[in-house]
Each structure stands twice: as C-alpha cells, then as structure tokens.
Amino acid sequence: FEHSSMTSIIAIPAFNDNYIWTIRRGGDAAVVDPGDAAPVQEYLARERLALTAIITTHHHADHVGGNKALLERHAVPVFAPAREQIPGATTMLTEGDRVDVPGVEVTLHVLDVPGHTAGHIAYVGDVDGPVLFCGDTLFAAGCGRLFEGTAADMWSSLGKFARLDPATRVYCAHEYTLANLRFAAVAELSNGAIAVRIDAGTRKRTRNMPTLPSTIALELATNPFLRAGEPNVRKAAESHAGTALARPVDVFAALREWKNSFRG
C-alpha cells in the first residue's frame, strides 16, 4: 500500500452539498471544516491515513460538527478563528497568523474575512501552486449569506480574495456552483464567460464530479459579487432594486438581497 510523498487536496463529500477538504501527504492528512466525522473516519480508514490536524474557518455546525467525535479518536490540534467558539480549539487565529500544518508540509496564512459570520477566517497557502480555503465567504460564482456581518464587511472580505494571485485555486465548502451561476447569468446578461462556465460545470455534475476548486481568475471573470464594480452588473442591480446605487458596496448589498430571494 503506497502513499505518495506529494501533497494533494481531495474532497470528502458530506451532507447534501458540503465538501470536507483534505490535505494529504504520505500517510498523513489534515481536514478543513469537518462538519461530519463519519465520512472523514471512513476515508482515513480506507486510505490508511493518520489525522494530523483539524482546520476551521467558522463556527457553523456543518463545518465543526465532526470535531468532537474526531478528537475522541485522534489527539490533534484544532486551528480555529480566535473570535468564535470552536469545539476543541487549540490554536486561536487572526489575520497575519501563520499555521504550519503538522504532517502535510503546508504553511497557511490567515485572513480575517467577516460577513457570513463575525469571526470567519480563511487560509491561503501553497500546495503545488497557491490555494485558498475560504469556508463560506466565497463560493464559485457566489458568496455566503450575511448571517452576522454587514454588506460592507463582506465586500471588504471579498476584496482581500480579489487581490490574491489570479492562479489561486479556490476551495469553497459547498457545491453551490450551478445554482450560483444561474443567478450570475441574470445579474450580468452580457457575460459570455458565465455561459461557458455553466456548460463546464454541468458536464462535471453529470459525472458526479465536484465543480471545485475554482480559481480567483475565474471568479473575477464570472462572479457577480466580485464584479459589483462592473457597469452591467450595477445596471442589473439598480433595475432589480428600483434605485440608483452609487458605490460598488451598494451594488454588492443589492445583489446579496436579490440573491437571497432568487429562484432561478
């Protein structure tokens, strides 16, 4: 039974549409946002891997619900946002902190990205190229709902992602891509890149493959929430909101409201 000495990232599906991203190298693995312990245990057993760390972006149950059961079987560190209560947290993190993930030879840098939750963090690192674990802040062609933060918080958080290397692979926590793209197609009718992406995503989902990871470049080209500064996106948002929207953050807020009730 050979283990690769390369570091790789694989998706463990959980619940209806969550992905628990697993960073593995040799016989070791670290998991990001294990909302459910069972599929993680199953994967570790099948692949004969030792769990070395739990990495958390925010406190919602579908991201931390598996921590307790995993910690009963594996004594590992839990990297967590300092401003949130995370089961089993051992290392509290805020922007500028650095995490050397045990076992998998990956260093992650922390960003504060409030909006979806007040203390949400994201992790940026390098695994055969730049990678981002963004939890529920950024989705493929979408962004998280504003449960605890304001539109201004989220707009600022997304701005941090927009400034990352365009080649950065984006590991979001949910398979929402096609639903988000249906909204994107309405929010920016003239954007041909969205249709191309819908086609590619549909082909993947028909084969039951994840549409993820995305890339920052792809998000900048097709995600209306990152494109709130584009005239066509502003026009669509103004038309839906029935009012003029002066600043990109206002366009963003109107888009988020619109998306909340969108049935595409």
Tab-separated table of C-alpha atoms in Angstrom:
chain	number	residue	atom	x	y	z
A	1	PHE	CA	0.000	0.000	0.000
A	2	GLU	CA	1.946	3.001	-1.309
A	3	HIS	CA	1.448	6.544	-0.035
A	4	SER	CA	2.502	9.423	-2.270
A	5	SER	CA	5.079	11.865	-0.937
A	6	MET	CA	3.354	14.610	-2.926
A	7	THR	CA	0.910	16.865	-1.090
A	8	SER	CA	-2.571	16.793	-2.585
A	9	ILE	CA	-6.045	18.103	-1.753
A	10	ILE	CA	-9.083	15.887	-2.099
A	11	ALA	CA	-12.791	16.421	-1.441
A	12	ILE	CA	-14.688	14.271	1.040
A	13	PRO	CA	-18.393	14.863	0.329
A	14	ALA	CA	-20.613	15.361	3.410
A	15	PHE	CA	-24.330	16.077	3.986
A	16	ASN	CA	-26.119	17.242	0.805
A	17	ASP	CA	-23.544	19.585	-0.644
A	18	ASN	CA	-20.597	20.120	1.736
A	19	TYR	CA	-17.009	19.292	0.906
A	20	ILE	CA	-14.534	18.499	3.674
A	21	TRP	CA	-11.227	19.390	2.027
A	22	THR	CA	-8.454	17.005	2.976
A	23	ILE	CA	-4.784	17.890	2.627
A	24	ARG	CA	-2.787	14.667	2.433
A	25	ARG	CA	0.876	13.766	2.158
A	26	GLY	CA	2.394	10.349	2.707
A	27	GLY	CA	0.378	8.644	5.434
A	28	ASP	CA	-0.866	11.906	6.977
A	29	ALA	CA	-3.958	14.029	6.425
A	30	ALA	CA	-5.383	17.302	7.754
A	31	VAL	CA	-9.051	18.163	7.292
A	32	VAL	CA	-10.699	21.536	6.714
A	33	ASP	CA	-14.131	22.114	8.293
A	34	PRO	CA	-15.183	18.538	9.147
A	35	GLY	CA	-18.912	19.043	9.702
A	36	ASP	CA	-19.415	15.291	9.969
A	37	ALA	CA	-16.890	12.841	11.437
A	38	ALA	CA	-18.223	9.675	9.748
A	39	PRO	CA	-17.100	10.299	6.136
A	40	VAL	CA	-13.718	11.517	7.437
A	41	GLN	CA	-13.183	8.373	9.546
A	42	GLU	CA	-14.226	6.236	6.613
A	43	TYR	CA	-11.787	7.981	4.273
A	44	LEU	CA	-8.888	7.808	6.770
A	45	ALA	CA	-9.503	4.092	7.340
A	46	ARG	CA	-9.842	3.280	3.658
A	47	GLU	CA	-6.712	5.207	2.685
A	48	ARG	CA	-4.784	4.176	5.833
A	49	LEU	CA	-4.085	7.756	6.817
A	50	ALA	CA	-3.360	9.313	10.207
A	51	LEU	CA	-5.243	12.514	11.028
A	52	THR	CA	-2.760	15.282	11.952
A	53	ALA	CA	-4.890	18.436	12.249
A	54	ILE	CA	-8.351	19.983	12.037
A	55	ILE	CA	-8.502	23.375	10.322
A	56	THR	CA	-11.608	25.519	10.912
A	57	THR	CA	-12.953	28.608	9.121
A	58	HIS	CA	-16.087	29.394	11.182
A	59	HIS	CA	-18.453	28.069	13.838
A	60	HIS	CA	-21.449	26.776	11.842
A	61	ALA	CA	-22.394	23.181	12.689
A	62	ASP	CA	-21.880	21.881	9.134
A	63	HIS	CA	-18.224	22.949	9.500
A	64	VAL	CA	-17.422	21.926	13.097
A	65	GLY	CA	-19.990	19.216	13.889
A	66	GLY	CA	-17.443	16.417	13.447
A	67	ASN	CA	-14.722	17.918	15.675
A	68	LYS	CA	-15.765	16.256	18.926
A	69	ALA	CA	-16.035	12.715	17.503
A	70	LEU	CA	-12.758	13.079	15.579
A	71	LEU	CA	-10.948	14.339	18.685
A	72	GLU	CA	-12.170	11.343	20.674
A	73	ARG	CA	-10.171	9.160	18.296
A	74	HIS	CA	-7.305	11.441	17.256
A	75	ALA	CA	-5.346	13.762	19.555
A	76	VAL	CA	-4.706	16.542	17.048
A	77	PRO	CA	-4.511	20.349	17.103
A	78	VAL	CA	-7.590	22.324	16.053
A	79	PHE	CA	-6.759	25.586	14.275
A	80	ALA	CA	-9.656	27.996	14.739
A	81	PRO	CA	-10.849	31.597	14.395
A	82	ALA	CA	-9.991	33.500	17.597
A	83	ARG	CA	-13.309	35.378	17.608
A	84	GLU	CA	-15.549	32.290	17.539
A	85	GLN	CA	-16.312	29.347	19.809
A	86	ILE	CA	-14.997	26.212	18.075
A	87	PRO	CA	-15.262	22.734	19.650
A	88	GLY	CA	-11.809	21.518	20.702
A	89	ALA	CA	-9.971	24.659	19.526
A	90	THR	CA	-6.278	24.596	20.478
A	91	THR	CA	-4.809	27.415	18.371
A	92	MET	CA	-6.728	30.678	18.026
A	93	LEU	CA	-6.004	32.603	14.843
A	94	THR	CA	-6.472	36.070	13.386
A	95	GLU	CA	-5.240	37.823	10.269
A	96	GLY	CA	-1.465	37.708	9.854
A	97	ASP	CA	-1.069	34.466	11.792
A	98	ARG	CA	0.721	31.561	10.199
A	99	VAL	CA	-0.066	27.867	10.570
A	100	ASP	CA	2.452	25.118	9.892
A	101	VAL	CA	0.073	22.210	9.392
A	102	PRO	CA	1.620	19.121	11.001
A	103	GLY	CA	2.380	16.110	8.831
A	104	VAL	CA	1.485	17.543	5.434
A	105	GLU	CA	4.240	20.141	4.997
A	106	VAL	CA	1.887	23.014	4.228
A	107	THR	CA	2.079	26.542	5.653
A	108	LEU	CA	-1.151	28.537	5.710
A	109	HIS	CA	-1.560	32.281	6.259
A	110	VAL	CA	-4.704	33.595	7.903
A	111	LEU	CA	-7.068	36.313	6.638
A	112	ASP	CA	-9.939	37.800	8.648
A	113	VAL	CA	-12.983	37.614	6.380
A	114	PRO	CA	-16.095	38.599	8.389
A	115	GLY	CA	-19.518	38.767	6.725
A	116	HIS	CA	-21.012	35.283	6.731
A	117	THR	CA	-20.103	35.055	10.430
A	118	ALA	CA	-18.489	37.762	12.541
A	119	GLY	CA	-15.211	35.915	13.169
A	120	HIS	CA	-14.851	33.947	9.916
A	121	ILE	CA	-11.269	33.372	8.768
A	122	ALA	CA	-9.738	31.991	5.568
A	123	TYR	CA	-6.418	30.288	4.887
A	124	VAL	CA	-4.029	30.973	1.995
A	125	GLY	CA	-1.096	28.693	1.243
A	126	ASP	CA	0.799	26.780	-1.401
A	127	VAL	CA	0.074	23.210	-2.468
A	128	ASP	CA	1.624	22.836	-5.905
A	129	GLY	CA	0.594	26.454	-6.534
A	130	PRO	CA	-1.378	28.989	-4.479
A	131	VAL	CA	-4.524	27.750	-2.694
A	132	LEU	CA	-7.341	29.341	-0.687
A	133	PHE	CA	-9.622	27.656	1.843
A	134	CYS	CA	-12.402	30.209	2.113
A	135	GLY	CA	-15.122	28.366	4.058
A	136	ASP	CA	-18.474	30.019	3.299
A	137	THR	CA	-17.172	33.513	2.474
A	138	LEU	CA	-16.616	32.959	-1.247
A	139	PHE	CA	-18.416	30.365	-3.350
A	140	ALA	CA	-17.918	29.502	-7.004
A	141	ALA	CA	-19.861	32.344	-8.687
A	142	GLY	CA	-21.314	33.368	-5.321
A	143	CYS	CA	-20.687	34.376	-1.717
A	144	GLY	CA	-22.039	33.439	1.691
A	145	ARG	CA	-25.209	34.883	3.185
A	146	LEU	CA	-24.737	37.707	5.667
A	147	PHE	CA	-25.742	35.981	8.895
A	148	GLU	CA	-23.634	38.013	11.329
A	149	GLY	CA	-21.819	40.674	9.315
A	150	THR	CA	-22.788	43.601	7.131
A	151	ALA	CA	-22.599	44.004	3.363
A	152	ALA	CA	-19.620	46.330	3.927
A	153	ASP	CA	-17.833	43.598	5.939
A	154	MET	CA	-18.382	41.025	3.209
A	155	TRP	CA	-17.434	43.400	0.387
A	156	SER	CA	-14.163	44.139	2.171
A	157	SER	CA	-13.528	40.405	2.793
A	158	LEU	CA	-14.138	39.553	-0.866
A	159	GLY	CA	-11.763	42.372	-1.797
A	160	LYS	CA	-8.971	40.539	0.055
A	161	PHE	CA	-9.598	37.479	-2.119
A	162	ALA	CA	-9.809	39.570	-5.296
A	163	ARG	CA	-6.251	40.780	-4.651
A	164	LEU	CA	-4.777	37.272	-4.396
A	165	ASP	CA	-2.767	35.731	-7.232
A	166	PRO	CA	-5.311	35.043	-10.032
A	167	ALA	CA	-3.931	31.476	-10.297
A	168	THR	CA	-5.006	30.740	-6.694
A	169	ARG	CA	-7.185	27.612	-6.527
A	170	VAL	CA	-10.322	28.298	-4.507
A	171	TYR	CA	-11.592	25.516	-2.224
A	172	CYS	CA	-15.105	26.549	-1.158
A	173	ALA	CA	-17.037	24.417	1.289
A	174	HIS	CA	-20.218	23.792	-0.733
A	175	GLU	CA	-21.279	22.537	-4.153
A	176	TYR	CA	-23.433	25.578	-4.997
A	177	THR	CA	-21.818	26.362	-8.329
A	178	LEU	CA	-24.627	25.738	-10.821
A	179	ALA	CA	-27.292	27.473	-8.705
A	180	ASN	CA	-24.957	30.440	-8.270
A	181	LEU	CA	-24.234	30.573	-11.997
A	182	ARG	CA	-27.972	30.718	-12.763
A	183	PHE	CA	-28.102	33.886	-10.691
A	184	ALA	CA	-24.876	35.216	-12.234
A	185	ALA	CA	-26.359	34.805	-15.712
A	186	VAL	CA	-29.258	37.091	-14.732
A	187	ALA	CA	-27.092	39.590	-12.847
A	188	GLU	CA	-24.809	40.055	-15.881
A	189	LEU	CA	-26.640	39.101	-19.049
A	190	SER	CA	-23.882	40.088	-21.456
A	191	ASN	CA	-21.122	37.998	-19.862
A	192	GLY	CA	-20.303	35.101	-22.197
A	193	ALA	CA	-17.822	33.581	-19.722
A	194	ILE	CA	-20.759	32.665	-17.461
A	195	ALA	CA	-22.398	30.510	-20.153
A	196	VAL	CA	-19.086	28.750	-20.796
A	197	ARG	CA	-18.763	28.071	-17.071
A	198	ILE	CA	-22.331	26.742	-16.796
A	199	ASP	CA	-21.553	24.314	-19.595
A	200	ALA	CA	-18.316	23.104	-17.964
A	201	GLY	CA	-19.954	22.836	-14.530
A	202	THR	CA	-22.946	20.912	-15.872
A	203	ARG	CA	-20.653	18.378	-17.554
A	204	LYS	CA	-18.829	17.818	-14.250
A	205	ARG	CA	-22.005	17.443	-12.194
A	206	THR	CA	-23.491	14.951	-14.671
A	207	ARG	CA	-20.464	12.797	-13.975
A	208	ASN	CA	-20.906	13.447	-10.242
A	209	MET	CA	-17.604	15.319	-10.092
A	210	PRO	CA	-17.043	18.432	-7.956
A	211	THR	CA	-17.064	21.721	-9.877
A	212	LEU	CA	-14.359	22.829	-7.440
A	213	PRO	CA	-11.733	24.066	-6.993
A	214	SER	CA	-12.365	27.296	-8.833
A	215	THR	CA	-9.672	29.944	-9.335
A	216	ILE	CA	-9.532	33.614	-8.388
A	217	ALA	CA	-9.196	34.433	-12.109
A	218	LEU	CA	-12.398	32.526	-12.889
A	219	GLU	CA	-14.233	34.229	-10.014
A	220	LEU	CA	-13.087	37.676	-11.145
A	221	ALA	CA	-14.441	36.859	-14.621
A	222	THR	CA	-17.814	35.320	-13.652
A	223	ASN	CA	-18.775	36.014	-10.025
A	224	PRO	CA	-21.227	38.944	-9.837
A	225	PHE	CA	-20.346	39.557	-6.182
A	226	LEU	CA	-16.723	40.271	-7.150
A	227	ARG	CA	-17.907	42.222	-10.199
A	228	ALA	CA	-20.110	44.737	-8.367
A	229	GLY	CA	-17.936	47.496	-9.849
A	230	GLU	CA	-18.833	46.495	-13.439
A	231	PRO	CA	-21.348	48.821	-15.170
A	232	ASN	CA	-23.530	45.944	-16.454
A	233	VAL	CA	-23.762	44.369	-13.007
A	234	ARG	CA	-24.620	47.745	-11.487
A	235	LYS	CA	-27.368	48.300	-14.074
A	236	ALA	CA	-28.945	44.922	-13.363
A	237	ALA	CA	-28.787	45.504	-9.596
A	238	GLU	CA	-30.273	49.012	-9.941
A	239	SER	CA	-33.026	47.702	-12.151
A	240	HIS	CA	-33.881	44.980	-9.610
A	241	ALA	CA	-33.605	47.309	-6.589
A	242	GLY	CA	-35.506	50.104	-8.336
A	243	THR	CA	-32.995	52.709	-7.170
A	244	ALA	CA	-29.623	54.215	-8.131
A	245	LEU	CA	-26.625	52.527	-6.493
A	246	ALA	CA	-23.688	54.892	-6.206
A	247	ARG	CA	-20.894	52.697	-4.878
A	248	PRO	CA	-19.783	49.112	-5.585
A	249	VAL	CA	-20.570	48.205	-1.955
A	250	ASP	CA	-24.172	49.369	-2.540
A	251	VAL	CA	-24.344	47.268	-5.696
A	252	PHE	CA	-22.960	44.340	-3.706
A	253	ALA	CA	-25.584	44.795	-0.954
A	254	ALA	CA	-28.379	44.928	-3.539
A	255	LEU	CA	-27.054	41.797	-5.279
A	256	ARG	CA	-26.899	39.902	-1.982
A	257	GLU	CA	-30.502	40.900	-1.162
A	258	TRP	CA	-31.614	39.878	-4.651
A	259	LYS	CA	-29.837	36.534	-4.437
A	260	ASN	CA	-31.496	35.759	-1.070
A	261	SER	CA	-34.893	35.534	-2.761
A	262	PHE	CA	-33.746	34.443	-6.250
A	263	ARG	CA	-35.415	31.316	-7.615
A	264	GLY	CA	-33.636	30.585	-10.876
